C-alpha positions as CSV (number, residue, x, y, z in Angstrom):
1,M,36.7,15.8,-36.2
2,Q,39.5,14.1,-38.1
3,K,41.3,13.1,-34.9
4,V,38.1,11.4,-33.7
5,L,37.8,9.3,-36.9
6,T,41.4,8.2,-36.7
7,L,41.3,7.3,-33.0
8,P,40.5,3.6,-33.6
9,Q,43.6,3.3,-35.8
10,T,46.0,4.4,-33.0
11,T,47.4,2.0,-30.4
12,I,45.6,4.0,-27.6
13,G,42.3,3.9,-29.5
14,K,42.7,0.1,-30.0
15,K,43.4,-0.4,-26.3
16,A,40.4,1.7,-25.4
17,I,38.1,-0.3,-27.7
18,A,39.5,-3.5,-26.2
19,A,38.9,-2.3,-22.7
20,I,35.3,-1.1,-23.4
21,T,34.4,-4.4,-25.1
22,G,36.0,-6.3,-22.3
23,L,33.9,-4.5,-19.7
24,I,30.8,-5.2,-21.7
25,L,31.7,-8.9,-21.9
26,F,32.4,-9.0,-18.2
27,G,29.0,-7.4,-17.4
28,F,27.3,-10.0,-19.7
29,L,29.0,-12.9,-18.0
30,V,28.3,-11.6,-14.4
31,G,24.6,-11.1,-15.3
32,H,24.3,-14.6,-16.7
33,L,26.2,-16.0,-13.7
34,I,23.8,-14.4,-11.2
35,G,20.8,-15.7,-13.2
36,N,22.2,-19.2,-13.4
37,L,23.3,-19.4,-9.8
38,Q,19.7,-19.1,-8.8
39,L,19.3,-22.8,-9.7
40,L,21.5,-23.7,-6.7
41,L,19.2,-22.1,-4.2
42,G,17.2,-25.3,-3.8
43,P,14.0,-26.8,-5.2
44,V,11.6,-24.3,-3.5
45,D,13.6,-21.0,-3.3
46,G,15.5,-21.7,-6.6
47,A,12.4,-22.3,-8.7
48,E,10.8,-19.1,-7.5
49,A,13.9,-17.1,-8.0
50,L,14.5,-18.5,-11.4
51,H,10.8,-17.7,-12.3
52,N,11.2,-14.1,-11.2
53,Y,14.5,-13.9,-13.2
54,A,12.7,-15.1,-16.3
55,V,9.8,-12.7,-15.7
56,M,12.3,-9.8,-15.4
57,L,13.9,-10.9,-18.7
58,R,10.5,-10.9,-20.4
59,R,9.6,-7.4,-19.1
60,T,12.9,-5.9,-20.2
61,G,12.6,-7.2,-23.8
62,P,13.7,-4.0,-25.7
63,L,16.6,-3.5,-23.3
64,L,17.6,-7.1,-23.6
65,W,17.7,-6.8,-27.4
66,V,20.0,-3.8,-27.1
67,A,22.3,-5.8,-24.9
68,R,22.3,-8.7,-27.4
69,L,23.2,-6.4,-30.3
70,V,26.1,-5.0,-28.4
């Protein structure tokens, strides 16, 4: 148990934390990129796609708050 608590203080632990948070940030950016690129689909298709994206975000409210807190 003691080794688990001291892991963030080691260089390997710090690198693992940096890698995990980097992957979380990358996923966040890709998700926003996909959502925002829907604006470029055009006035007809883009509006419908953006509306569907907004509805999906509203339906996944609790999951969205977990992602925001991370």
